[in-house]
Amino acid sequence: MSPKDEWVVLWDRAKELGPLIAEKKRTARAAIAARFPEVGKQQFGNLVRAADAGKLRPEIAALVRDYQIEIVALEQEERAYRQKSDQLLEEHRQADKRTRLDPRVDVIPSGPYPKLRQCRTYPLRQDCNYGENETARWERCEFMKYDESQSSFSSARWQCTALDK
């Protein structure tokens, strides 16, 4: 596996651990509530804080800590994967000797998506999105923002927020 691909694998593994951690917390809370109904519907994080503050009975606190050890280990693993992924990505970017195009002075080639609108901020840009070719790389226009209120299938979800409209 190339270093270029390794950072993606690590990032994906970290993304997989996120839902797993959430599920472990739900499972732990449900198991604790099943054994000790007096904890009610407290979230797992609240149970951990209560155990740390000494507000739980010792047997409940011990059970919470047992689950917490496993969850903290998963969180640390997730953090380590993300850090290693970020490190590999940065090394890959540093090793990339292609020029970075500046949209103020360089012509940004057109890409698979049409330009959102003709703007006066970057008239040389043919594409608002990021991209690369054999000789250069370029970043996404900083005025291109994602509208969370739109459907992910909507082409209107990307908006140009440049002031020179």
PDB file of C-alpha atoms in Angstrom:
ATOM      1  CA  MET A   1       0.000   0.000   0.000  1.00  0.00           C
ATOM      2  CA  SER A   2       1.381   3.388  -0.921  1.00  0.00           C
ATOM      3  CA  PRO A   3       1.711   6.136   1.700  1.00  0.00           C
ATOM      4  CA  LYS A   4      -0.784   8.081  -0.379  1.00  0.00           C
ATOM      5  CA  ASP A   5      -3.419   5.430   0.294  1.00  0.00           C
ATOM      6  CA  GLU A   6      -2.380   4.603   3.861  1.00  0.00           C
ATOM      7  CA  TRP A   7      -3.645   7.895   5.292  1.00  0.00           C
ATOM      8  CA  VAL A   8      -7.084   7.205   3.773  1.00  0.00           C
ATOM      9  CA  VAL A   9      -7.220   3.731   5.325  1.00  0.00           C
ATOM     10  CA  LEU A  10      -6.291   5.134   8.740  1.00  0.00           C
ATOM     11  CA  TRP A  11      -8.846   7.949   8.464  1.00  0.00           C
ATOM     12  CA  ASP A  12     -11.557   5.476   7.443  1.00  0.00           C
ATOM     13  CA  ARG A  13     -10.702   3.243  10.402  1.00  0.00           C
ATOM     14  CA  ALA A  14     -11.030   6.240  12.728  1.00  0.00           C
ATOM     15  CA  LYS A  15     -14.419   7.028  11.161  1.00  0.00           C
ATOM     16  CA  GLU A  16     -15.545   3.444  11.780  1.00  0.00           C
ATOM     17  CA  LEU A  17     -14.586   3.696  15.450  1.00  0.00           C
ATOM     18  CA  GLY A  18     -16.804   6.766  16.057  1.00  0.00           C
ATOM     19  CA  PRO A  19     -20.139   4.922  15.765  1.00  0.00           C
ATOM     20  CA  LEU A  20     -18.654   1.933  17.568  1.00  0.00           C
ATOM     21  CA  ILE A  21     -17.769   4.139  20.543  1.00  0.00           C
ATOM     22  CA  ALA A  22     -21.274   5.621  20.604  1.00  0.00           C
ATOM     23  CA  GLU A  23     -22.780   2.133  20.491  1.00  0.00           C
ATOM     24  CA  LYS A  24     -20.496   0.948  23.322  1.00  0.00           C
ATOM     25  CA  LYS A  25     -21.680   3.882  25.453  1.00  0.00           C
ATOM     26  CA  ARG A  26     -25.347   3.072  24.747  1.00  0.00           C
ATOM     27  CA  THR A  27     -24.767  -0.603  25.495  1.00  0.00           C
ATOM     28  CA  ALA A  28     -22.896   0.187  28.710  1.00  0.00           C
ATOM     29  CA  ARG A  29     -25.638   2.547  29.886  1.00  0.00           C
ATOM     30  CA  ALA A  30     -28.312  -0.050  29.121  1.00  0.00           C
ATOM     31  CA  ALA A  31     -26.397  -2.801  30.944  1.00  0.00           C
ATOM     32  CA  ILE A  32     -25.870  -0.589  33.983  1.00  0.00           C
ATOM     33  CA  ALA A  33     -29.532   0.463  34.001  1.00  0.00           C
ATOM     34  CA  ALA A  34     -30.622  -3.175  33.731  1.00  0.00           C
ATOM     35  CA  ARG A  35     -28.574  -4.150  36.793  1.00  0.00           C
ATOM     36  CA  PHE A  36     -29.210  -0.952  38.741  1.00  0.00           C
ATOM     37  CA  PRO A  37     -32.593   0.585  37.831  1.00  0.00           C
ATOM     38  CA  GLU A  38     -32.002   3.514  40.212  1.00  0.00           C
ATOM     39  CA  VAL A  39     -29.592   5.124  37.700  1.00  0.00           C
ATOM     40  CA  GLY A  40     -32.641   5.838  35.546  1.00  0.00           C
ATOM     41  CA  LYS A  41     -32.053   7.194  32.078  1.00  0.00           C
ATOM     42  CA  GLN A  42     -28.772   8.990  32.726  1.00  0.00           C
ATOM     43  CA  GLN A  43     -26.414   9.114  29.785  1.00  0.00           C
ATOM     44  CA  PHE A  44     -23.151   7.213  30.114  1.00  0.00           C
ATOM     45  CA  GLY A  45     -21.079  10.405  30.316  1.00  0.00           C
ATOM     46  CA  ASN A  46     -23.202  11.606  33.233  1.00  0.00           C
ATOM     47  CA  LEU A  47     -22.672   8.270  34.972  1.00  0.00           C
ATOM     48  CA  VAL A  48     -18.906   8.638  34.525  1.00  0.00           C
ATOM     49  CA  ARG A  49     -18.972  12.153  36.006  1.00  0.00           C
ATOM     50  CA  ALA A  50     -21.126  10.965  38.910  1.00  0.00           C
ATOM     51  CA  ALA A  51     -18.737   8.049  39.542  1.00  0.00           C
ATOM     52  CA  ASP A  52     -15.745  10.403  39.474  1.00  0.00           C
ATOM     53  CA  ALA A  53     -17.496  12.742  41.914  1.00  0.00           C
ATOM     54  CA  GLY A  54     -18.300   9.837  44.265  1.00  0.00           C
ATOM     55  CA  LYS A  55     -22.060  10.275  43.858  1.00  0.00           C
ATOM     56  CA  LEU A  56     -22.728   6.631  42.928  1.00  0.00           C
ATOM     57  CA  ARG A  57     -22.777   3.532  45.061  1.00  0.00           C
ATOM     58  CA  PRO A  58     -19.376   1.767  44.952  1.00  0.00           C
ATOM     59  CA  GLU A  59     -20.625  -1.240  42.953  1.00  0.00           C
ATOM     60  CA  ILE A  60     -22.236   1.021  40.337  1.00  0.00           C
ATOM     61  CA  ALA A  61     -19.135   3.218  40.173  1.00  0.00           C
ATOM     62  CA  ALA A  62     -16.917   0.138  39.706  1.00  0.00           C
ATOM     63  CA  LEU A  63     -19.093  -1.097  36.839  1.00  0.00           C
ATOM     64  CA  VAL A  64     -19.073   2.350  35.209  1.00  0.00           C
ATOM     65  CA  ARG A  65     -15.257   2.470  35.458  1.00  0.00           C
ATOM     66  CA  ASP A  66     -14.962  -1.009  33.909  1.00  0.00           C
ATOM     67  CA  TYR A  67     -16.970   0.102  30.883  1.00  0.00           C
ATOM     68  CA  GLN A  68     -15.153   3.431  30.797  1.00  0.00           C
ATOM     69  CA  ILE A  69     -11.741   1.733  30.504  1.00  0.00           C
ATOM     70  CA  GLU A  70     -12.841  -0.046  27.330  1.00  0.00           C
ATOM     71  CA  ILE A  71     -14.432   3.089  25.866  1.00  0.00           C
ATOM     72  CA  VAL A  72     -11.405   5.290  26.638  1.00  0.00           C
ATOM     73  CA  ALA A  73      -9.167   2.723  24.921  1.00  0.00           C
ATOM     74  CA  LEU A  74     -11.331   2.943  21.780  1.00  0.00           C
ATOM     75  CA  GLU A  75     -11.306   6.765  21.916  1.00  0.00           C
ATOM     76  CA  GLN A  76      -7.518   6.777  22.215  1.00  0.00           C
ATOM     77  CA  GLU A  77      -7.255   4.361  19.299  1.00  0.00           C
ATOM     78  CA  GLU A  78      -9.517   6.629  17.217  1.00  0.00           C
ATOM     79  CA  ARG A  79      -7.424   9.677  18.129  1.00  0.00           C
ATOM     80  CA  ALA A  80      -4.192   7.827  17.265  1.00  0.00           C
ATOM     81  CA  TYR A  81      -5.559   6.805  13.855  1.00  0.00           C
ATOM     82  CA  ARG A  82      -6.591  10.383  13.098  1.00  0.00           C
ATOM     83  CA  GLN A  83      -3.234  11.802  14.203  1.00  0.00           C
ATOM     84  CA  LYS A  84      -1.269   9.263  12.160  1.00  0.00           C
ATOM     85  CA  SER A  85      -3.532   9.869   9.174  1.00  0.00           C
ATOM     86  CA  ASP A  86      -3.024  13.637   9.467  1.00  0.00           C
ATOM     87  CA  GLN A  87       0.731  13.134   9.759  1.00  0.00           C
ATOM     88  CA  LEU A  88       0.882  10.909   6.663  1.00  0.00           C
ATOM     89  CA  LEU A  89      -1.285  13.317   4.698  1.00  0.00           C
ATOM     90  CA  GLU A  90       0.944  16.238   5.644  1.00  0.00           C
ATOM     91  CA  GLU A  91       4.064  14.254   4.656  1.00  0.00           C
ATOM     92  CA  HIS A  92       2.413  13.407   1.341  1.00  0.00           C
ATOM     93  CA  ARG A  93       1.573  17.053   0.737  1.00  0.00           C
ATOM     94  CA  GLN A  94       5.106  18.140   1.629  1.00  0.00           C
ATOM     95  CA  ALA A  95       6.557  15.573  -0.787  1.00  0.00           C
ATOM     96  CA  ASP A  96       4.272  16.758  -3.603  1.00  0.00           C
ATOM     97  CA  LYS A  97       6.475  19.026  -5.736  1.00  0.00           C
ATOM     98  CA  ARG A  98       3.700  20.227  -8.028  1.00  0.00           C
ATOM     99  CA  THR A  99       3.072  23.948  -7.957  1.00  0.00           C
ATOM    100  CA  ARG A 100       0.098  25.291  -6.061  1.00  0.00           C
ATOM    101  CA  LEU A 101      -1.926  27.623  -8.199  1.00  0.00           C
ATOM    102  CA  ASP A 102      -2.968  30.964  -6.758  1.00  0.00           C
ATOM    103  CA  PRO A 103      -6.398  31.990  -8.105  1.00  0.00           C
ATOM    104  CA  ARG A 104      -5.458  35.684  -7.949  1.00  0.00           C
ATOM    105  CA  VAL A 105      -2.715  35.307 -10.566  1.00  0.00           C
ATOM    106  CA  ASP A 106      -2.970  31.803 -12.074  1.00  0.00           C
ATOM    107  CA  VAL A 107      -5.639  30.429 -14.374  1.00  0.00           C
ATOM    108  CA  ILE A 108      -7.452  27.603 -12.585  1.00  0.00           C
ATOM    109  CA  PRO A 109      -8.505  25.054 -15.225  1.00  0.00           C
ATOM    110  CA  SER A 110     -12.097  23.997 -15.600  1.00  0.00           C
ATOM    111  CA  GLY A 111     -13.133  20.794 -13.882  1.00  0.00           C
ATOM    112  CA  PRO A 112     -16.050  18.381 -13.832  1.00  0.00           C
ATOM    113  CA  TYR A 113     -18.356  20.896 -12.143  1.00  0.00           C
ATOM    114  CA  PRO A 114     -19.347  24.250 -13.641  1.00  0.00           C
ATOM    115  CA  LYS A 115     -18.307  27.478 -11.937  1.00  0.00           C
ATOM    116  CA  LEU A 116     -21.003  28.578  -9.480  1.00  0.00           C
ATOM    117  CA  ARG A 117     -21.158  32.058 -10.975  1.00  0.00           C
ATOM    118  CA  GLN A 118     -18.935  34.550 -12.749  1.00  0.00           C
ATOM    119  CA  CYS A 119     -17.273  36.439  -9.942  1.00  0.00           C
ATOM    120  CA  ARG A 120     -15.064  39.503  -9.913  1.00  0.00           C
ATOM    121  CA  THR A 121     -13.036  38.143  -6.981  1.00  0.00           C
ATOM    122  CA  TYR A 122     -11.311  35.417  -9.032  1.00  0.00           C
ATOM    123  CA  PRO A 123     -12.034  36.004 -12.717  1.00  0.00           C
ATOM    124  CA  LEU A 124      -9.198  33.636 -13.744  1.00  0.00           C
ATOM    125  CA  ARG A 125     -10.836  30.686 -12.015  1.00  0.00           C
ATOM    126  CA  GLN A 126     -12.628  28.360 -14.410  1.00  0.00           C
ATOM    127  CA  ASP A 127     -13.775  26.092 -11.547  1.00  0.00           C
ATOM    128  CA  CYS A 128     -14.671  26.827  -7.906  1.00  0.00           C
ATOM    129  CA  ASN A 129     -13.727  23.362  -6.696  1.00  0.00           C
ATOM    130  CA  TYR A 130     -10.316  22.010  -5.738  1.00  0.00           C
ATOM    131  CA  GLY A 131      -8.362  19.855  -8.150  1.00  0.00           C
ATOM    132  CA  GLU A 132      -5.062  18.719  -9.521  1.00  0.00           C
ATOM    133  CA  ASN A 133      -3.388  17.701 -12.740  1.00  0.00           C
ATOM    134  CA  GLU A 134       0.081  16.454 -13.669  1.00  0.00           C
ATOM    135  CA  THR A 135       1.772  19.800 -13.053  1.00  0.00           C
ATOM    136  CA  ALA A 136      -0.282  21.673 -10.432  1.00  0.00           C
ATOM    137  CA  ARG A 137      -2.763  21.580  -7.580  1.00  0.00           C
ATOM    138  CA  TRP A 138      -5.323  24.133  -6.450  1.00  0.00           C
ATOM    139  CA  GLU A 139      -7.594  24.591  -3.476  1.00  0.00           C
ATOM    140  CA  ARG A 140     -11.350  25.050  -3.359  1.00  0.00           C
ATOM    141  CA  CYS A 141     -12.415  28.681  -3.506  1.00  0.00           C
ATOM    142  CA  GLU A 142     -12.695  29.993   0.052  1.00  0.00           C
ATOM    143  CA  PHE A 143     -16.062  31.553  -0.785  1.00  0.00           C
ATOM    144  CA  MET A 144     -17.599  28.200  -1.740  1.00  0.00           C
ATOM    145  CA  LYS A 145     -19.701  27.066   1.248  1.00  0.00           C
ATOM    146  CA  TYR A 146     -21.834  23.991   1.849  1.00  0.00           C
ATOM    147  CA  ASP A 147     -25.485  24.636   2.721  1.00  0.00           C
ATOM    148  CA  GLU A 148     -26.511  21.963   5.247  1.00  0.00           C
ATOM    149  CA  SER A 149     -30.203  22.807   4.809  1.00  0.00           C
ATOM    150  CA  GLN A 150     -30.169  21.445   1.243  1.00  0.00           C
ATOM    151  CA  SER A 151     -30.498  17.793   0.320  1.00  0.00           C
ATOM    152  CA  SER A 152     -27.234  16.025  -0.407  1.00  0.00           C
ATOM    153  CA  PHE A 153     -28.656  15.254  -3.844  1.00  0.00           C
ATOM    154  CA  SER A 154     -29.361  18.919  -4.601  1.00  0.00           C
ATOM    155  CA  SER A 155     -26.947  20.764  -6.859  1.00  0.00           C
ATOM    156  CA  ALA A 156     -27.878  23.968  -4.996  1.00  0.00           C
ATOM    157  CA  ARG A 157     -26.169  22.816  -1.787  1.00  0.00           C
ATOM    158  CA  TRP A 158     -22.945  24.641  -2.719  1.00  0.00           C
ATOM    159  CA  GLN A 159     -23.228  28.418  -2.455  1.00  0.00           C
ATOM    160  CA  CYS A 160     -20.870  31.213  -3.438  1.00  0.00           C
ATOM    161  CA  THR A 161     -20.519  33.654  -0.536  1.00  0.00           C
ATOM    162  CA  ALA A 162     -18.238  36.219  -2.225  1.00  0.00           C
ATOM    163  CA  LEU A 163     -19.210  39.802  -1.495  1.00  0.00           C
ATOM    164  CA  ASP A 164     -18.948  41.039  -5.108  1.00  0.00           C
ATOM    165  CA  LYS A 165     -22.258  39.523  -6.211  1.00  0.00           C
TER     166      LYS A 165
END
